[in-house]
CSV table of C-alpha atoms in Angstrom, one decimal:
chain,number,residue,atom,x,y,z
A,25,MET,CA,-18.6,0.0,45.9
A,26,ILE,CA,-15.6,-1.7,44.4
A,27,SER,CA,-17.7,-4.1,42.3
A,28,HIS,CA,-19.5,-1.1,40.7
A,29,ALA,CA,-16.3,0.8,40.1
A,30,THR,CA,-14.3,-2.0,38.6
A,31,PRO,CA,-16.2,-2.2,35.2
A,32,ASN,CA,-15.9,1.6,34.9
A,33,ILE,CA,-12.2,1.5,35.5
A,34,ALA,CA,-11.8,-1.4,33.0
A,35,ARG,CA,-13.7,0.6,30.4
A,36,LEU,CA,-11.6,3.7,31.1
A,37,LEU,CA,-8.3,1.7,30.8
A,38,THR,CA,-9.5,0.1,27.6
A,39,GLY,CA,-10.4,3.5,26.1
A,40,LEU,CA,-7.0,4.8,27.2
A,41,CYS,CA,-5.2,1.9,25.6
A,42,LEU,CA,-7.0,2.4,22.4
A,43,SER,CA,-6.2,6.1,22.4
A,44,LEU,CA,-2.5,5.4,23.1
A,45,CYS,CA,-2.4,2.8,20.3
A,46,LEU,CA,-4.0,5.3,17.8
A,47,LEU,CA,-1.5,8.0,18.9
A,48,TRP,CA,1.4,5.7,18.6
A,49,THR,CA,0.3,4.6,15.1
A,50,GLN,CA,-0.1,8.2,14.1
A,51,LEU,CA,3.4,9.1,15.4
A,52,LEU,CA,5.0,6.2,13.5
A,53,ALA,CA,3.1,7.1,10.3
A,54,ASP,CA,4.1,10.8,10.6
A,55,ASP,CA,7.8,9.8,11.2
A,56,TYR,CA,7.7,7.6,8.1
A,57,VAL,CA,6.2,10.2,5.9
A,58,LEU,CA,8.5,13.0,7.1
A,59,ALA,CA,11.6,10.8,6.6
A,60,MET,CA,10.5,9.8,3.1
A,61,LEU,CA,9.7,13.4,2.1
A,62,GLU,CA,13.1,14.5,3.3
A,63,LYS,CA,14.8,11.8,1.3
A,64,ILE,CA,12.8,12.7,-1.7
A,65,ARG,CA,14.0,16.3,-1.4
A,66,GLN,CA,17.6,15.1,-1.1
A,67,ARG,CA,17.5,12.6,-3.9
A,68,TYR,CA,15.0,14.1,-6.4
A,69,GLY,CA,15.0,17.8,-5.6
A,70,GLU,CA,12.7,20.5,-4.4
A,71,GLU,CA,10.2,20.2,-7.2
A,72,ALA,CA,9.7,16.5,-6.5
A,73,TYR,CA,9.3,17.3,-2.8
A,74,GLN,CA,6.7,20.0,-3.4
A,75,ASN,CA,4.7,17.7,-5.7
A,76,ILE,CA,4.3,15.1,-3.0
A,77,ASN,CA,4.5,17.2,0.1
A,78,ARG,CA,0.7,17.0,0.7
A,79,LEU,CA,1.1,13.4,1.7
A,80,ASN,CA,2.1,14.6,5.2
A,81,GLU,CA,-1.2,16.5,5.5
A,82,VAL,CA,-3.2,13.5,4.2
A,83,PHE,CA,-1.6,11.2,6.8
A,84,SER,CA,-2.3,13.6,9.6
A,85,GLN,CA,-6.0,13.8,8.5
A,86,ILE,CA,-6.6,10.0,8.3
A,87,ALA,CA,-4.3,8.5,10.9
A,88,GLY,CA,-7.3,8.1,13.3
A,89,ALA,CA,-9.9,7.4,10.6
A,90,SER,CA,-11.6,4.2,9.8
A,91,GLU,CA,-9.8,1.6,7.7
A,92,MET,CA,-12.2,2.2,4.8
A,93,THR,CA,-11.4,5.9,4.9
A,94,LYS,CA,-7.6,5.1,4.9
A,95,VAL,CA,-8.0,2.6,2.0
A,96,GLY,CA,-10.0,5.1,-0.1
A,97,MET,CA,-7.7,8.1,0.5
A,98,VAL,CA,-4.5,6.2,0.0
A,99,ASN,CA,-5.9,4.8,-3.3
A,100,ASP,CA,-7.0,8.2,-4.4
A,101,PHE,CA,-3.8,10.0,-3.4
A,102,THR,CA,-1.5,7.5,-5.1
A,103,ASN,CA,-3.5,7.4,-8.3
A,104,GLN,CA,-3.7,11.2,-8.4
A,105,HIS,CA,0.0,11.9,-7.7
A,106,VAL,CA,1.7,9.1,-9.6
A,107,LEU,CA,1.8,9.1,-13.4
A,108,PHE,CA,1.8,5.8,-15.2
A,109,VAL,CA,5.1,5.3,-17.0
A,110,ASP,CA,6.4,1.9,-18.1
A,111,ASP,CA,9.6,0.6,-16.7
A,112,SER,CA,11.6,0.7,-19.9
A,113,THR,CA,10.9,4.5,-20.2
A,114,LEU,CA,11.3,5.3,-16.5
A,115,TRP,CA,14.1,3.0,-15.5
A,116,GLY,CA,15.6,1.7,-18.7
A,117,LYS,CA,14.7,-1.8,-17.6
A,118,GLU,CA,12.1,-4.3,-18.8
A,119,ASP,CA,10.7,-5.0,-15.3
A,120,TYR,CA,11.7,-3.0,-12.3
A,121,TRP,CA,9.7,-2.9,-9.0
A,122,ALA,CA,10.2,0.5,-7.4
A,123,SER,CA,10.1,1.4,-3.7
A,124,PRO,CA,7.6,4.0,-2.5
A,125,LEU,CA,10.5,6.5,-2.2
A,126,GLU,CA,11.4,5.9,-5.8
A,127,THR,CA,7.8,6.0,-7.0
A,128,PHE,CA,6.8,9.2,-5.2
A,129,GLY,CA,10.2,10.7,-5.9
A,130,LYS,CA,9.8,10.2,-9.6
A,131,GLY,CA,6.1,10.9,-9.5
A,132,ALA,CA,5.7,8.0,-11.8
A,133,GLY,CA,5.6,4.2,-12.0
A,134,ASP,CA,3.8,1.2,-13.4
A,135,CYS,CA,1.2,-1.1,-11.8
A,136,GLU,CA,3.6,-2.8,-9.4
A,137,ASP,CA,4.8,0.5,-8.2
A,138,PHE,CA,1.3,1.9,-7.6
A,139,SER,CA,0.4,-1.3,-5.7
A,140,ILE,CA,3.6,-1.5,-3.6
A,141,ALA,CA,3.2,2.2,-2.6
A,142,LYS,CA,-0.4,1.8,-1.5
A,143,TYR,CA,0.5,-1.4,0.4
A,144,THR,CA,3.3,0.3,2.3
A,145,LEU,CA,1.3,3.4,3.1
A,146,LEU,CA,-1.6,1.5,4.4
A,147,LYS,CA,0.7,-0.6,6.6
A,148,LYS,CA,2.2,2.5,8.0
A,149,LEU,CA,-1.3,3.8,8.8
A,150,GLY,CA,-1.9,0.7,10.9
A,151,VAL,CA,-3.8,-1.5,8.5
A,152,SER,CA,-2.8,-5.1,9.2
A,153,GLN,CA,-0.8,-6.7,6.4
A,154,ASP,CA,-3.1,-9.8,6.9
A,155,LYS,CA,-5.8,-7.7,5.2
A,156,LEU,CA,-3.6,-6.7,2.3
A,157,ARG,CA,-2.6,-8.7,-0.7
A,158,LEU,CA,-0.4,-7.6,-3.6
A,159,THR,CA,-2.3,-9.4,-6.4
A,160,TYR,CA,-1.1,-10.4,-9.8
A,161,VAL,CA,-3.9,-10.6,-12.3
A,162,ARG,CA,-4.7,-10.9,-16.0
A,163,ALA,CA,-6.4,-7.7,-17.0
A,164,ARG,CA,-8.8,-7.6,-19.9
A,165,MET,CA,-8.5,-4.3,-21.6
A,166,PRO,CA,-11.4,-2.6,-23.5
A,167,SER,CA,-9.9,-3.7,-26.7
A,168,GLY,CA,-10.0,-7.3,-25.6
A,169,PHE,CA,-6.2,-7.5,-25.1
A,170,ILE,CA,-5.1,-9.4,-22.0
A,171,ARG,CA,-2.2,-8.0,-20.1
A,172,PRO,CA,-0.4,-8.9,-16.9
A,173,HIS,CA,-1.2,-6.4,-14.1
A,174,MET,CA,-0.9,-5.9,-10.4
A,175,VAL,CA,-3.5,-4.5,-8.0
A,176,LEU,CA,-3.7,-4.3,-4.2
A,177,ALA,CA,-6.6,-6.2,-2.6
A,178,TYR,CA,-8.0,-5.2,0.8
A,179,TYR,CA,-9.9,-7.8,2.8
A,180,SER,CA,-12.0,-6.4,5.7
A,181,ASN,CA,-12.1,-10.0,7.0
A,182,PRO,CA,-10.6,-13.3,5.8
A,183,SER,CA,-13.8,-14.3,4.0
A,184,SER,CA,-14.8,-11.0,2.5
A,185,ASP,CA,-15.0,-9.9,-1.1
A,186,PRO,CA,-11.9,-7.8,-1.3
A,187,LEU,CA,-11.8,-4.2,-2.5
A,188,ILE,CA,-9.5,-3.6,-5.4
A,189,LEU,CA,-7.1,-0.7,-5.4
A,190,ASP,CA,-6.1,-0.2,-9.0
A,191,ASN,CA,-4.4,2.3,-11.2
A,192,LEU,CA,-6.3,1.3,-14.3
A,193,ASN,CA,-9.8,1.8,-12.8
A,194,PHE,CA,-9.6,4.4,-10.0
A,195,GLU,CA,-13.0,3.4,-8.6
A,196,LEU,CA,-12.7,1.4,-5.4
A,197,LEU,CA,-14.8,-1.8,-6.3
A,198,PRO,CA,-15.1,-5.3,-4.8
A,199,ALA,CA,-13.4,-8.0,-6.7
A,200,SER,CA,-16.8,-9.5,-7.7
A,201,LYS,CA,-17.5,-6.3,-9.7
A,202,ARG,CA,-14.1,-6.5,-11.5
A,203,SER,CA,-14.9,-9.1,-14.1
A,204,ASP,CA,-12.0,-7.7,-16.2
A,205,LEU,CA,-9.5,-9.1,-13.7
A,206,SER,CA,-8.5,-12.7,-13.3
A,207,PRO,CA,-6.3,-13.4,-10.3
A,208,VAL,CA,-3.1,-15.4,-10.7
A,209,PHE,CA,-1.5,-15.3,-7.3
A,210,SER,CA,-1.1,-12.8,-4.4
A,211,PHE,CA,1.4,-12.1,-1.7
A,212,ASN,CA,2.3,-9.9,1.3
A,213,ASP,CA,5.2,-9.8,3.8
A,214,LYS,CA,4.0,-13.1,5.3
A,215,GLY,CA,3.2,-15.4,2.5
A,216,LEU,CA,2.5,-16.3,-1.1
A,217,PHE,CA,-1.1,-17.3,-1.8
A,218,VAL,CA,-3.1,-19.2,-4.4
A,219,ALA,CA,-5.2,-17.2,-6.8
A,220,ASN,CA,-8.7,-17.3,-5.4
A,221,ASN,CA,-7.9,-18.2,-1.8
A,222,PRO,CA,-6.1,-15.5,0.3
A,223,ASN,CA,-5.9,-17.9,3.2
A,224,MET,CA,-4.1,-20.8,1.4
A,225,ARG,CA,-0.4,-20.3,1.4
A,226,ALA,CA,1.5,-21.4,-1.7
A,227,GLY,CA,5.0,-20.5,-0.6
A,228,SER,CA,7.1,-17.7,0.8
A,229,PRO,CA,7.3,-14.2,-0.6
A,230,ALA,CA,11.1,-14.5,-0.4
A,231,ASN,CA,10.7,-16.6,-3.5
A,232,ILE,CA,9.8,-13.4,-5.5
A,233,SER,CA,13.2,-11.9,-6.3
A,234,LYS,CA,11.9,-8.5,-7.2
A,235,TRP,CA,10.0,-8.2,-4.0
A,236,ARG,CA,13.2,-9.1,-2.1
A,237,ASP,CA,15.0,-6.4,-4.0
A,238,VAL,CA,12.3,-3.8,-3.1
A,239,LEU,CA,12.5,-4.7,0.6
A,240,THR,CA,16.3,-4.5,0.5
A,241,ARG,CA,16.2,-1.0,-1.0
A,242,MET,CA,13.6,0.1,1.5
A,243,ARG,CA,15.8,-1.2,4.4
A,244,GLN,CA,18.8,0.6,3.0
A,245,ASP,CA,16.8,3.8,2.9
A,246,GLY,CA,15.6,3.3,6.4
A,247,LEU,CA,12.0,3.2,5.1
A,248,GLU,CA,11.0,-0.4,5.5
């Protein structure tokens, strides 16, 4: 009797643990979004708050969804709610990496800001940072001009062809279909990686001063 019951109990406990993990992830994600929305209201005003308020609804809808759904919806939401504006116009600086609070508060940003916002939201939704790489690339524009650019790459597993979350091309495509992009290097919270090998570390992300600055501002805002 016990031998037959034990597997059932194990399955029940496993299912319960998974449910609790999903619930905990959703609660943390909801807390993050609500805190960010309130700070946007305080710092940027009611109009900015209303422009981005749907983020709370989106998070509630996808907290328990598949990773692919999360990746797609975060990419779409950010691309739809953030207007591309260069740093010199938006911040009066040649190169400024904004926190998600600043990006969504302003409703604007450049490629680094889009990518950092997507990276942060996906982490808050429970996607492992091991699957995410902020990736510097050289982007070939339709005119043939080559420009520095940043995208977010999502790896479903370490050897997969990553999906590219981009603000130039809104379509979620694997890197193999983005011949217009040439990777230079990538990074996340854990490491700095060589161009074409997300598993080969090339140093510490702490070496990237602008990334350190973003993390410092996020900590100061209580939104790391």
